[in-house]
PDB file of C-alpha atoms in Angstrom:
ATOM      1  CA  UNK A   1       0.000   0.000   0.000  1.00 58.00           C
ATOM      2  CA  UNK A   2       1.309   3.444  -0.980  1.00 66.00           C
ATOM      3  CA  UNK A   3       2.330   5.390   2.156  1.00 70.00           C
ATOM      4  CA  UNK A   4       1.831   8.716   0.380  1.00 78.00           C
ATOM      5  CA  UNK A   5      -1.807   7.811  -0.279  1.00 84.00           C
ATOM      6  CA  UNK A   6      -2.202   6.837   3.364  1.00 86.00           C
ATOM      7  CA  UNK A   7      -0.689  10.175   4.392  1.00 86.00           C
ATOM      8  CA  UNK A   8      -3.310  11.962   2.276  1.00 89.00           C
ATOM      9  CA  UNK A   9      -6.013   9.755   3.799  1.00 91.00           C
ATOM     10  CA  UNK A  10      -4.860  10.694   7.321  1.00 90.00           C
ATOM     11  CA  UNK A  11      -4.874  14.394   6.450  1.00 89.00           C
ATOM     12  CA  UNK A  12      -8.459  14.233   5.174  1.00 91.00           C
ATOM     13  CA  UNK A  13      -9.635  12.068   8.076  1.00 90.00           C
ATOM     14  CA  UNK A  14      -8.226  14.580  10.577  1.00 88.00           C
ATOM     15  CA  UNK A  15      -9.114  17.834   8.839  1.00 89.00           C
ATOM     16  CA  UNK A  16     -12.540  16.940   7.437  1.00 90.00           C
ATOM     17  CA  UNK A  17     -12.302  18.956   4.206  1.00 91.00           C
ATOM     18  CA  UNK A  18     -10.372  18.624   0.965  1.00 91.00           C
ATOM     19  CA  UNK A  19      -9.073  22.189   1.237  1.00 90.00           C
ATOM     20  CA  UNK A  20      -7.611  21.731   4.730  1.00 89.00           C
ATOM     21  CA  UNK A  21      -6.189  18.315   3.839  1.00 89.00           C
ATOM     22  CA  UNK A  22      -4.570  19.799   0.744  1.00 89.00           C
ATOM     23  CA  UNK A  23      -2.883  22.451   2.880  1.00 87.00           C
ATOM     24  CA  UNK A  24      -1.587  19.822   5.306  1.00 86.00           C
ATOM     25  CA  UNK A  25       0.017  17.674   2.592  1.00 85.00           C
ATOM     26  CA  UNK A  26       0.979  20.661   0.410  1.00 85.00           C
ATOM     27  CA  UNK A  27      -0.993  19.510  -2.631  1.00 88.00           C
ATOM     28  CA  UNK A  28      -4.039  20.913  -4.378  1.00 89.00           C
ATOM     29  CA  UNK A  29      -7.538  19.738  -3.465  1.00 90.00           C
ATOM     30  CA  UNK A  30      -8.045  18.040  -6.847  1.00 91.00           C
ATOM     31  CA  UNK A  31      -4.967  15.892  -6.295  1.00 91.00           C
ATOM     32  CA  UNK A  32      -6.150  14.986  -2.793  1.00 91.00           C
ATOM     33  CA  UNK A  33      -9.546  13.910  -4.141  1.00 91.00           C
ATOM     34  CA  UNK A  34      -7.930  11.866  -6.903  1.00 91.00           C
ATOM     35  CA  UNK A  35      -5.619  10.056  -4.471  1.00 91.00           C
ATOM     36  CA  UNK A  36      -8.509   9.238  -2.143  1.00 92.00           C
ATOM     37  CA  UNK A  37     -10.447   7.832  -5.103  1.00 92.00           C
ATOM     38  CA  UNK A  38      -7.410   5.730  -6.050  1.00 89.00           C
ATOM     39  CA  UNK A  39      -7.148   4.404  -2.500  1.00 90.00           C
ATOM     40  CA  UNK A  40     -10.862   3.582  -2.401  1.00 90.00           C
ATOM     41  CA  UNK A  41     -10.552   1.755  -5.714  1.00 89.00           C
ATOM     42  CA  UNK A  42      -7.556  -0.240  -4.501  1.00 87.00           C
ATOM     43  CA  UNK A  43      -9.420  -1.262  -1.347  1.00 89.00           C
ATOM     44  CA  UNK A  44     -12.763  -1.741  -3.122  1.00 89.00           C
ATOM     45  CA  UNK A  45     -14.586   0.267  -0.456  1.00 91.00           C
ATOM     46  CA  UNK A  46     -15.867   3.760   0.313  1.00 93.00           C
ATOM     47  CA  UNK A  47     -13.803   5.574   2.942  1.00 92.00           C
ATOM     48  CA  UNK A  48     -15.610   8.917   3.175  1.00 92.00           C
ATOM     49  CA  UNK A  49     -19.135  10.233   3.021  1.00 92.00           C
ATOM     50  CA  UNK A  50     -19.301  13.579   1.252  1.00 89.00           C
ATOM     51  CA  UNK A  51     -21.588  16.170   2.840  1.00 88.00           C
ATOM     52  CA  UNK A  52     -22.245  19.879   2.660  1.00 85.00           C
ATOM     53  CA  UNK A  53     -19.717  20.632   5.404  1.00 84.00           C
ATOM     54  CA  UNK A  54     -16.993  18.229   4.298  1.00 89.00           C
ATOM     55  CA  UNK A  55     -15.956  14.588   4.444  1.00 90.00           C
ATOM     56  CA  UNK A  56     -16.660  12.152   7.278  1.00 92.00           C
ATOM     57  CA  UNK A  57     -15.290   8.648   7.691  1.00 92.00           C
ATOM     58  CA  UNK A  58     -17.409   5.647   6.860  1.00 93.00           C
ATOM     59  CA  UNK A  59     -17.169   2.456   8.925  1.00 92.00           C
ATOM     60  CA  UNK A  60     -14.509   1.208   6.503  1.00 91.00           C
ATOM     61  CA  UNK A  61     -12.723   4.517   6.846  1.00 90.00           C
ATOM     62  CA  UNK A  62     -12.619   4.195  10.638  1.00 90.00           C
ATOM     63  CA  UNK A  63     -11.108   0.706  10.317  1.00 87.00           C
ATOM     64  CA  UNK A  64      -8.469   1.969   7.917  1.00 90.00           C
ATOM     65  CA  UNK A  65      -7.682   4.901  10.206  1.00 88.00           C
ATOM     66  CA  UNK A  66      -6.335   2.584  12.910  1.00 82.00           C
ATOM     67  CA  UNK A  67      -4.005   0.893  10.400  1.00 82.00           C
ATOM     68  CA  UNK A  68      -2.922   4.233   8.914  1.00 84.00           C
ATOM     69  CA  UNK A  69      -2.041   5.630  12.330  1.00 82.00           C
ATOM     70  CA  UNK A  70       0.013   2.508  13.082  1.00 77.00           C
ATOM     71  CA  UNK A  71       1.899   3.022   9.818  1.00 77.00           C
ATOM     72  CA  UNK A  72       2.426   6.664  10.721  1.00 76.00           C
ATOM     73  CA  UNK A  73       3.780   5.737  14.140  1.00 72.00           C
ATOM     74  CA  UNK A  74       6.217   3.312  12.538  1.00 68.00           C
ATOM     75  CA  UNK A  75       7.400   5.925  10.067  1.00 67.00           C
ATOM     76  CA  UNK A  76       7.847   8.406  12.915  1.00 66.00           C
ATOM     77  CA  UNK A  77       9.891   5.905  14.928  1.00 60.00           C
ATOM     78  CA  UNK A  78      12.217   5.395  11.970  1.00 58.00           C
ATOM     79  CA  UNK A  79      12.588   9.164  11.598  1.00 59.00           C
ATOM     80  CA  UNK A  80      13.361   9.560  15.300  1.00 56.00           C
ATOM     81  CA  UNK A  81      16.027   6.875  15.123  1.00 53.00           C
ATOM     82  CA  UNK A  82      17.586   8.607  12.138  1.00 53.00           C
ATOM     83  CA  UNK A  83      17.498  11.941  13.982  1.00 50.00           C
ATOM     84  CA  UNK A  84      19.265  10.532  17.019  1.00 47.00           C
ATOM     85  CA  UNK A  85      22.094   9.280  14.856  1.00 43.00           C
ATOM     86  CA  UNK A  86      22.452  12.177  12.456  1.00 45.00           C
ATOM     87  CA  UNK A  87      21.686  15.305  14.481  1.00 55.00           C
ATOM     88  CA  UNK A  88      18.476  17.284  14.675  1.00 75.00           C
ATOM     89  CA  UNK A  89      16.540  17.917  11.506  1.00 82.00           C
ATOM     90  CA  UNK A  90      13.068  18.166  10.032  1.00 89.00           C
ATOM     91  CA  UNK A  91      10.264  20.703  10.251  1.00 89.00           C
ATOM     92  CA  UNK A  92       8.287  21.966  13.245  1.00 93.00           C
ATOM     93  CA  UNK A  93       4.896  23.575  12.639  1.00 91.00           C
ATOM     94  CA  UNK A  94       3.933  25.896  15.492  1.00 92.00           C
ATOM     95  CA  UNK A  95       0.424  27.292  15.905  1.00 91.00           C
ATOM     96  CA  UNK A  96       0.258  30.371  18.101  1.00 92.00           C
ATOM     97  CA  UNK A  97      -1.923  33.409  18.692  1.00 90.00           C
ATOM     98  CA  UNK A  98      -0.974  36.424  16.592  1.00 91.00           C
ATOM     99  CA  UNK A  99       0.079  38.556  19.549  1.00 92.00           C
ATOM    100  CA  UNK A 100       2.436  35.997  21.097  1.00 94.00           C
ATOM    101  CA  UNK A 101       3.679  34.819  17.730  1.00 93.00           C
ATOM    102  CA  UNK A 102       4.505  38.258  16.337  1.00 92.00           C
ATOM    103  CA  UNK A 103       5.128  40.170  19.557  1.00 92.00           C
ATOM    104  CA  UNK A 104       7.188  37.618  21.455  1.00 94.00           C
ATOM    105  CA  UNK A 105       8.300  34.568  19.486  1.00 94.00           C
ATOM    106  CA  UNK A 106       9.220  35.985  16.086  1.00 94.00           C
ATOM    107  CA  UNK A 107      11.973  38.326  17.354  1.00 93.00           C
ATOM    108  CA  UNK A 108      13.522  35.443  19.317  1.00 95.00           C
ATOM    109  CA  UNK A 109      13.293  32.614  16.753  1.00 95.00           C
ATOM    110  CA  UNK A 110      16.577  33.462  14.989  1.00 94.00           C
ATOM    111  CA  UNK A 111      18.355  32.304  18.142  1.00 93.00           C
ATOM    112  CA  UNK A 112      16.773  28.857  17.829  1.00 94.00           C
ATOM    113  CA  UNK A 113      17.468  28.514  14.111  1.00 93.00           C
ATOM    114  CA  UNK A 114      21.103  29.507  14.609  1.00 92.00           C
ATOM    115  CA  UNK A 115      21.482  26.802  17.262  1.00 90.00           C
ATOM    116  CA  UNK A 116      19.624  24.207  15.150  1.00 92.00           C
ATOM    117  CA  UNK A 117      20.255  24.956  11.458  1.00 92.00           C
ATOM    118  CA  UNK A 118      18.837  21.598  10.384  1.00 92.00           C
ATOM    119  CA  UNK A 119      15.367  22.364  11.738  1.00 93.00           C
ATOM    120  CA  UNK A 120      12.891  24.322   9.609  1.00 93.00           C
ATOM    121  CA  UNK A 121      10.111  26.245  11.352  1.00 94.00           C
ATOM    122  CA  UNK A 122       6.552  27.015  10.218  1.00 93.00           C
ATOM    123  CA  UNK A 123       5.180  29.781  12.455  1.00 92.00           C
ATOM    124  CA  UNK A 124       1.399  29.929  12.031  1.00 89.00           C
ATOM    125  CA  UNK A 125       0.496  33.125  13.877  1.00 86.00           C
ATOM    126  CA  UNK A 126      -3.137  34.012  13.296  1.00 72.00           C
ATOM    127  CA  UNK A 127      -6.589  34.147  14.833  1.00 60.00           C
ATOM    128  CA  UNK A 128      -7.608  30.669  15.906  1.00 60.00           C
ATOM    129  CA  UNK A 129      -5.352  27.679  16.332  1.00 61.00           C
ATOM    130  CA  UNK A 130      -4.380  24.647  14.317  1.00 63.00           C
ATOM    131  CA  UNK A 131      -5.278  21.411  16.081  1.00 64.00           C
ATOM    132  CA  UNK A 132      -2.476  19.128  17.328  1.00 66.00           C
ATOM    133  CA  UNK A 133      -5.063  16.351  17.848  1.00 60.00           C
ATOM    134  CA  UNK A 134      -5.585  16.313  14.092  1.00 66.00           C
ATOM    135  CA  UNK A 135      -1.852  16.716  13.408  1.00 67.00           C
ATOM    136  CA  UNK A 136      -2.461  20.145  11.869  1.00 80.00           C
ATOM    137  CA  UNK A 137       0.408  21.445  14.015  1.00 84.00           C
ATOM    138  CA  UNK A 138       3.276  19.869  15.949  1.00 89.00           C
ATOM    139  CA  UNK A 139       3.078  22.413  18.776  1.00 91.00           C
ATOM    140  CA  UNK A 140       0.332  24.856  19.724  1.00 90.00           C
ATOM    141  CA  UNK A 141       0.616  27.749  22.169  1.00 92.00           C
ATOM    142  CA  UNK A 142      -2.996  28.183  23.274  1.00 91.00           C
ATOM    143  CA  UNK A 143      -4.977  30.556  25.470  1.00 91.00           C
ATOM    144  CA  UNK A 144      -6.678  27.737  27.405  1.00 89.00           C
ATOM    145  CA  UNK A 145      -5.903  24.151  28.285  1.00 89.00           C
ATOM    146  CA  UNK A 146      -7.609  21.805  25.797  1.00 85.00           C
ATOM    147  CA  UNK A 147     -10.342  19.679  27.313  1.00 83.00           C
ATOM    148  CA  UNK A 148      -9.616  16.428  25.507  1.00 76.00           C
ATOM    149  CA  UNK A 149      -7.728  14.601  22.807  1.00 77.00           C
ATOM    150  CA  UNK A 150      -4.448  12.654  22.682  1.00 80.00           C
ATOM    151  CA  UNK A 151      -2.505  15.669  23.878  1.00 85.00           C
ATOM    152  CA  UNK A 152       0.039  16.683  26.483  1.00 89.00           C
ATOM    153  CA  UNK A 153      -0.683  20.175  27.808  1.00 91.00           C
ATOM    154  CA  UNK A 154       1.235  22.216  30.356  1.00 93.00           C
ATOM    155  CA  UNK A 155       1.166  25.855  31.337  1.00 94.00           C
ATOM    156  CA  UNK A 156       3.884  27.764  29.522  1.00 94.00           C
ATOM    157  CA  UNK A 157       3.571  31.093  31.315  1.00 95.00           C
ATOM    158  CA  UNK A 158       1.232  33.651  32.809  1.00 95.00           C
ATOM    159  CA  UNK A 159       1.145  37.104  31.229  1.00 95.00           C
ATOM    160  CA  UNK A 160      -0.539  40.418  31.877  1.00 95.00           C
ATOM    161  CA  UNK A 161      -2.430  42.919  29.771  1.00 96.00           C
ATOM    162  CA  UNK A 162      -3.010  46.605  30.383  1.00 95.00           C
ATOM    163  CA  UNK A 163      -4.709  49.691  28.995  1.00 96.00           C
ATOM    164  CA  UNK A 164      -2.611  51.723  26.557  1.00 97.00           C
ATOM    165  CA  UNK A 165      -2.838  54.962  24.615  1.00 97.00           C
ATOM    166  CA  UNK A 166      -0.367  57.042  22.667  1.00 97.00           C
ATOM    167  CA  UNK A 167       1.305  60.025  24.279  1.00 96.00           C
ATOM    168  CA  UNK A 168      -0.024  62.229  21.468  1.00 95.00           C
ATOM    169  CA  UNK A 169      -3.598  61.044  22.045  1.00 97.00           C
ATOM    170  CA  UNK A 170      -3.332  61.800  25.759  1.00 96.00           C
ATOM    171  CA  UNK A 171      -1.816  65.210  25.064  1.00 95.00           C
ATOM    172  CA  UNK A 172      -4.786  66.040  22.852  1.00 95.00           C
ATOM    173  CA  UNK A 173      -7.565  64.590  25.029  1.00 95.00           C
ATOM    174  CA  UNK A 174      -6.187  64.808  28.574  1.00 94.00           C
ATOM    175  CA  UNK A 175      -5.157  62.156  31.099  1.00 94.00           C
ATOM    176  CA  UNK A 176      -7.160  59.009  31.866  1.00 95.00           C
ATOM    177  CA  UNK A 177      -7.095  58.670  35.633  1.00 94.00           C
ATOM    178  CA  UNK A 178      -9.946  56.223  36.291  1.00 95.00           C
ATOM    179  CA  UNK A 179     -11.993  53.480  34.685  1.00 95.00           C
ATOM    180  CA  UNK A 180     -14.895  55.922  34.725  1.00 95.00           C
ATOM    181  CA  UNK A 181     -12.848  58.307  32.573  1.00 95.00           C
ATOM    182  CA  UNK A 182     -12.012  55.413  30.257  1.00 95.00           C
ATOM    183  CA  UNK A 183     -15.719  54.887  29.540  1.00 94.00           C
ATOM    184  CA  UNK A 184     -15.780  58.348  27.955  1.00 94.00           C
ATOM    185  CA  UNK A 185     -12.863  57.700  25.578  1.00 96.00           C
ATOM    186  CA  UNK A 186     -12.803  56.206  22.118  1.00 96.00           C
ATOM    187  CA  UNK A 187     -11.762  52.570  22.428  1.00 97.00           C
ATOM    188  CA  UNK A 188      -9.987  50.137  20.123  1.00 97.00           C
ATOM    189  CA  UNK A 189     -10.746  46.425  20.447  1.00 95.00           C
ATOM    190  CA  UNK A 190     -11.807  43.155  18.848  1.00 94.00           C
ATOM    191  CA  UNK A 191     -14.746  42.653  16.506  1.00 93.00           C
ATOM    192  CA  UNK A 192     -17.158  41.011  18.965  1.00 89.00           C
ATOM    193  CA  UNK A 193     -18.520  38.271  16.710  1.00 87.00           C
ATOM    194  CA  UNK A 194     -15.031  37.353  15.451  1.00 86.00           C
ATOM    195  CA  UNK A 195     -13.472  36.747  18.878  1.00 84.00           C
ATOM    196  CA  UNK A 196     -12.219  33.164  18.631  1.00 79.00           C
ATOM    197  CA  UNK A 197     -11.636  32.580  22.360  1.00 83.00           C
ATOM    198  CA  UNK A 198     -13.448  33.851  25.468  1.00 86.00           C
ATOM    199  CA  UNK A 199     -10.072  34.760  26.991  1.00 88.00           C
ATOM    200  CA  UNK A 200      -9.940  37.702  24.541  1.00 89.00           C
ATOM    201  CA  UNK A 201     -13.018  39.457  25.948  1.00 90.00           C
ATOM    202  CA  UNK A 202     -11.012  41.990  27.944  1.00 89.00           C
ATOM    203  CA  UNK A 203     -13.080  45.176  27.878  1.00 91.00           C
ATOM    204  CA  UNK A 204     -16.153  43.750  29.590  1.00 89.00           C
ATOM    205  CA  UNK A 205     -13.886  42.386  32.304  1.00 90.00           C
ATOM    206  CA  UNK A 206     -12.740  45.930  33.082  1.00 93.00           C
ATOM    207  CA  UNK A 207     -16.207  47.507  32.869  1.00 93.00           C
ATOM    208  CA  UNK A 208     -19.351  46.271  31.127  1.00 92.00           C
ATOM    209  CA  UNK A 209     -19.901  49.733  29.653  1.00 93.00           C
ATOM    210  CA  UNK A 210     -16.728  49.612  27.595  1.00 95.00           C
ATOM    211  CA  UNK A 211     -17.411  49.086  23.877  1.00 94.00           C
ATOM    212  CA  UNK A 212     -14.837  49.483  21.102  1.00 95.00           C
ATOM    213  CA  UNK A 213     -15.584  52.107  18.474  1.00 96.00           C
ATOM    214  CA  UNK A 214     -12.747  50.937  16.213  1.00 97.00           C
ATOM    215  CA  UNK A 215     -12.542  47.172  15.899  1.00 96.00           C
ATOM    216  CA  UNK A 216     -10.169  44.661  14.340  1.00 95.00           C
ATOM    217  CA  UNK A 217      -9.716  40.906  14.497  1.00 91.00           C
ATOM    218  CA  UNK A 218      -5.939  41.525  14.564  1.00 92.00           C
ATOM    219  CA  UNK A 219      -4.172  42.460  17.810  1.00 93.00           C
ATOM    220  CA  UNK A 220      -1.254  43.791  15.740  1.00 93.00           C
ATOM    221  CA  UNK A 221      -3.651  46.122  13.918  1.00 95.00           C
ATOM    222  CA  UNK A 222      -5.113  47.209  17.245  1.00 96.00           C
ATOM    223  CA  UNK A 223      -1.624  48.059  18.522  1.00 96.00           C
ATOM    224  CA  UNK A 224      -0.949  50.163  15.424  1.00 96.00           C
ATOM    225  CA  UNK A 225      -4.296  51.926  15.760  1.00 97.00           C
ATOM    226  CA  UNK A 226      -3.672  52.759  19.418  1.00 97.00           C
ATOM    227  CA  UNK A 227      -0.121  53.927  18.682  1.00 97.00           C
ATOM    228  CA  UNK A 228      -1.479  56.081  15.871  1.00 96.00           C
ATOM    229  CA  UNK A 229      -3.827  57.943  18.217  1.00 96.00           C
ATOM    230  CA  UNK A 230      -7.099  56.187  17.387  1.00 97.00           C
ATOM    231  CA  UNK A 231      -7.977  55.787  21.066  1.00 97.00           C
ATOM    232  CA  UNK A 232      -7.304  53.647  24.123  1.00 97.00           C
ATOM    233  CA  UNK A 233      -7.164  49.872  24.101  1.00 97.00           C
ATOM    234  CA  UNK A 234      -6.012  46.745  25.892  1.00 97.00           C
ATOM    235  CA  UNK A 235      -2.795  45.059  24.799  1.00 96.00           C
ATOM    236  CA  UNK A 236      -0.518  42.368  26.207  1.00 96.00           C
ATOM    237  CA  UNK A 237       2.230  44.088  28.185  1.00 95.00           C
ATOM    238  CA  UNK A 238       4.883  42.297  26.122  1.00 95.00           C
ATOM    239  CA  UNK A 239       3.557  44.279  23.151  1.00 95.00           C
ATOM    240  CA  UNK A 240       2.435  47.548  24.719  1.00 95.00           C
ATOM    241  CA  UNK A 241       5.409  48.168  27.006  1.00 93.00           C
ATOM    242  CA  UNK A 242       7.864  47.827  24.161  1.00 91.00           C
ATOM    243  CA  UNK A 243       6.142  50.218  21.775  1.00 93.00           C
ATOM    244  CA  UNK A 244       7.853  53.634  22.005  1.00 93.00           C
ATOM    245  CA  UNK A 245       4.662  55.568  21.246  1.00 94.00           C
ATOM    246  CA  UNK A 246       2.519  53.911  23.902  1.00 96.00           C
ATOM    247  CA  UNK A 247       1.861  54.772  27.537  1.00 95.00           C
ATOM    248  CA  UNK A 248       0.316  52.333  29.986  1.00 95.00           C
ATOM    249  CA  UNK A 249      -2.727  53.685  31.837  1.00 95.00           C
ATOM    250  CA  UNK A 250      -4.424  52.683  35.082  1.00 94.00           C
ATOM    251  CA  UNK A 251      -1.729  50.141  35.955  1.00 91.00           C
ATOM    252  CA  UNK A 252      -3.039  49.740  39.499  1.00 89.00           C
ATOM    253  CA  UNK A 253      -6.714  49.525  38.567  1.00 91.00           C
ATOM    254  CA  UNK A 254      -6.421  47.338  35.455  1.00 91.00           C
ATOM    255  CA  UNK A 255      -4.070  44.354  35.489  1.00 83.00           C
ATOM    256  CA  UNK A 256      -5.666  41.551  33.480  1.00 93.00           C
ATOM    257  CA  UNK A 257      -3.974  38.159  33.773  1.00 94.00           C
ATOM    258  CA  UNK A 258      -4.053  35.297  31.304  1.00 94.00           C
ATOM    259  CA  UNK A 259      -1.992  32.180  30.590  1.00 95.00           C
ATOM    260  CA  UNK A 260      -0.426  30.499  27.588  1.00 95.00           C
ATOM    261  CA  UNK A 261      -0.576  26.711  27.391  1.00 94.00           C
ATOM    262  CA  UNK A 262       1.973  24.561  25.571  1.00 93.00           C
ATOM    263  CA  UNK A 263       0.194  21.732  23.750  1.00 92.00           C
ATOM    264  CA  UNK A 264       1.704  18.856  21.778  1.00 91.00           C
ATOM    265  CA  UNK A 265       0.371  15.533  20.523  1.00 85.00           C
ATOM    266  CA  UNK A 266       1.496  12.797  22.882  1.00 81.00           C
ATOM    267  CA  UNK A 267       3.112  10.857  20.016  1.00 80.00           C
ATOM    268  CA  UNK A 268       5.317  13.856  19.194  1.00 80.00           C
ATOM    269  CA  UNK A 269       6.461  14.824  22.683  1.00 75.00           C
ATOM    270  CA  UNK A 270       9.655  12.714  22.604  1.00 80.00           C
ATOM    271  CA  UNK A 271      10.665  13.593  19.061  1.00 87.00           C
ATOM    272  CA  UNK A 272      14.122  15.132  19.387  1.00 88.00           C
ATOM    273  CA  UNK A 273      13.425  18.326  17.443  1.00 91.00           C
ATOM    274  CA  UNK A 274      10.203  18.912  19.409  1.00 92.00           C
ATOM    275  CA  UNK A 275      12.021  18.451  22.712  1.00 91.00           C
ATOM    276  CA  UNK A 276      14.717  20.861  21.561  1.00 92.00           C
ATOM    277  CA  UNK A 277      12.192  23.534  20.652  1.00 94.00           C
ATOM    278  CA  UNK A 278      10.180  23.150  23.856  1.00 94.00           C
ATOM    279  CA  UNK A 279      13.350  23.392  25.942  1.00 93.00           C
ATOM    280  CA  UNK A 280      14.432  26.515  24.086  1.00 94.00           C
ATOM    281  CA  UNK A 281      11.000  28.150  24.397  1.00 95.00           C
ATOM    282  CA  UNK A 282      10.778  27.493  28.132  1.00 95.00           C
ATOM    283  CA  UNK A 283      14.203  29.101  28.622  1.00 94.00           C
ATOM    284  CA  UNK A 284      13.111  32.171  26.629  1.00 95.00           C
ATOM    285  CA  UNK A 285       9.879  32.493  28.588  1.00 94.00           C
ATOM    286  CA  UNK A 286      11.660  32.090  31.924  1.00 94.00           C
ATOM    287  CA  UNK A 287      14.158  34.822  31.046  1.00 93.00           C
ATOM    288  CA  UNK A 288      11.375  37.149  29.874  1.00 93.00           C
ATOM    289  CA  UNK A 289       9.078  36.978  32.908  1.00 93.00           C
ATOM    290  CA  UNK A 290       9.395  40.722  33.674  1.00 92.00           C
ATOM    291  CA  UNK A 291       8.396  41.499  30.086  1.00 93.00           C
ATOM    292  CA  UNK A 292       5.487  39.056  30.089  1.00 94.00           C
ATOM    293  CA  UNK A 293       4.210  40.276  33.435  1.00 92.00           C
ATOM    294  CA  UNK A 294       4.519  43.955  32.567  1.00 89.00           C
ATOM    295  CA  UNK A 295       7.276  44.890  35.002  1.00 66.00           C
ATOM    296  CA  UNK A 296      10.202  45.629  32.733  1.00 48.00           C
ATOM    297  CA  UNK A 297       9.166  48.965  31.268  1.00 43.00           C
ATOM    298  CA  UNK A 298       7.317  51.288  33.656  1.00 43.00           C
ATOM    299  CA  UNK A 299       5.654  54.295  32.063  1.00 41.00           C
TER     300      UNK A 299
END
């Protein structure tokens, strides 16, 4: 049986749509569909039911899934053995929130790649997360501990968020000395119906009256808007404290705390390149606790 076809089968079984499976195996959706049809013909059975929302496994598909995962585990074991004898290599796909990915990890990643030139990195920094349970990512840095799945999850770090505005905005509109005063200012925040995790609903946590007038699904865009004088907004301290145009407001009254969780599929945890990356990331996070907790740069 062709392992490449089985790899395509696994991608579709885990992702549920041709488009997502195609992205996982780096092929186009037409090729994925053709290879699934070839596999079904070779096995003389139907593996997927095709519905309006995607593809779901048939009973035959579920039986094949167990065999495909065993083949995958064997291939991974061979790769691990090769790694241990020939140095670290391969690719790590990391799924992370945009703020942590762009504001914290990206500036530090060159240090990892210099230490491990044989390892390629895919940094998927966007709204939402790829799913390690479905092998969409090797590592995910998530805002909450996942509730199930064949995963190993551990807290990576706590971090704080605060209220920020630009010095120019404050010079034009006056100081913000209370939460009550904040309710009378123009606010920048998330688009409410596009918030992908409840942990991102910051404004209501400060005061239920706070509503953003300028909204974006991107925390990086929000930071640029606030720095440009669009209004006040809540940012992670590891982003806001480092921006030269921003001033932190109400530090005593508003100190929102959240956590990042490190999540990896249990079959991948002992892969050498994964262990190397996790060790490196934990060292970086430990060294940056003042930055993450908002203590390094007092305004």
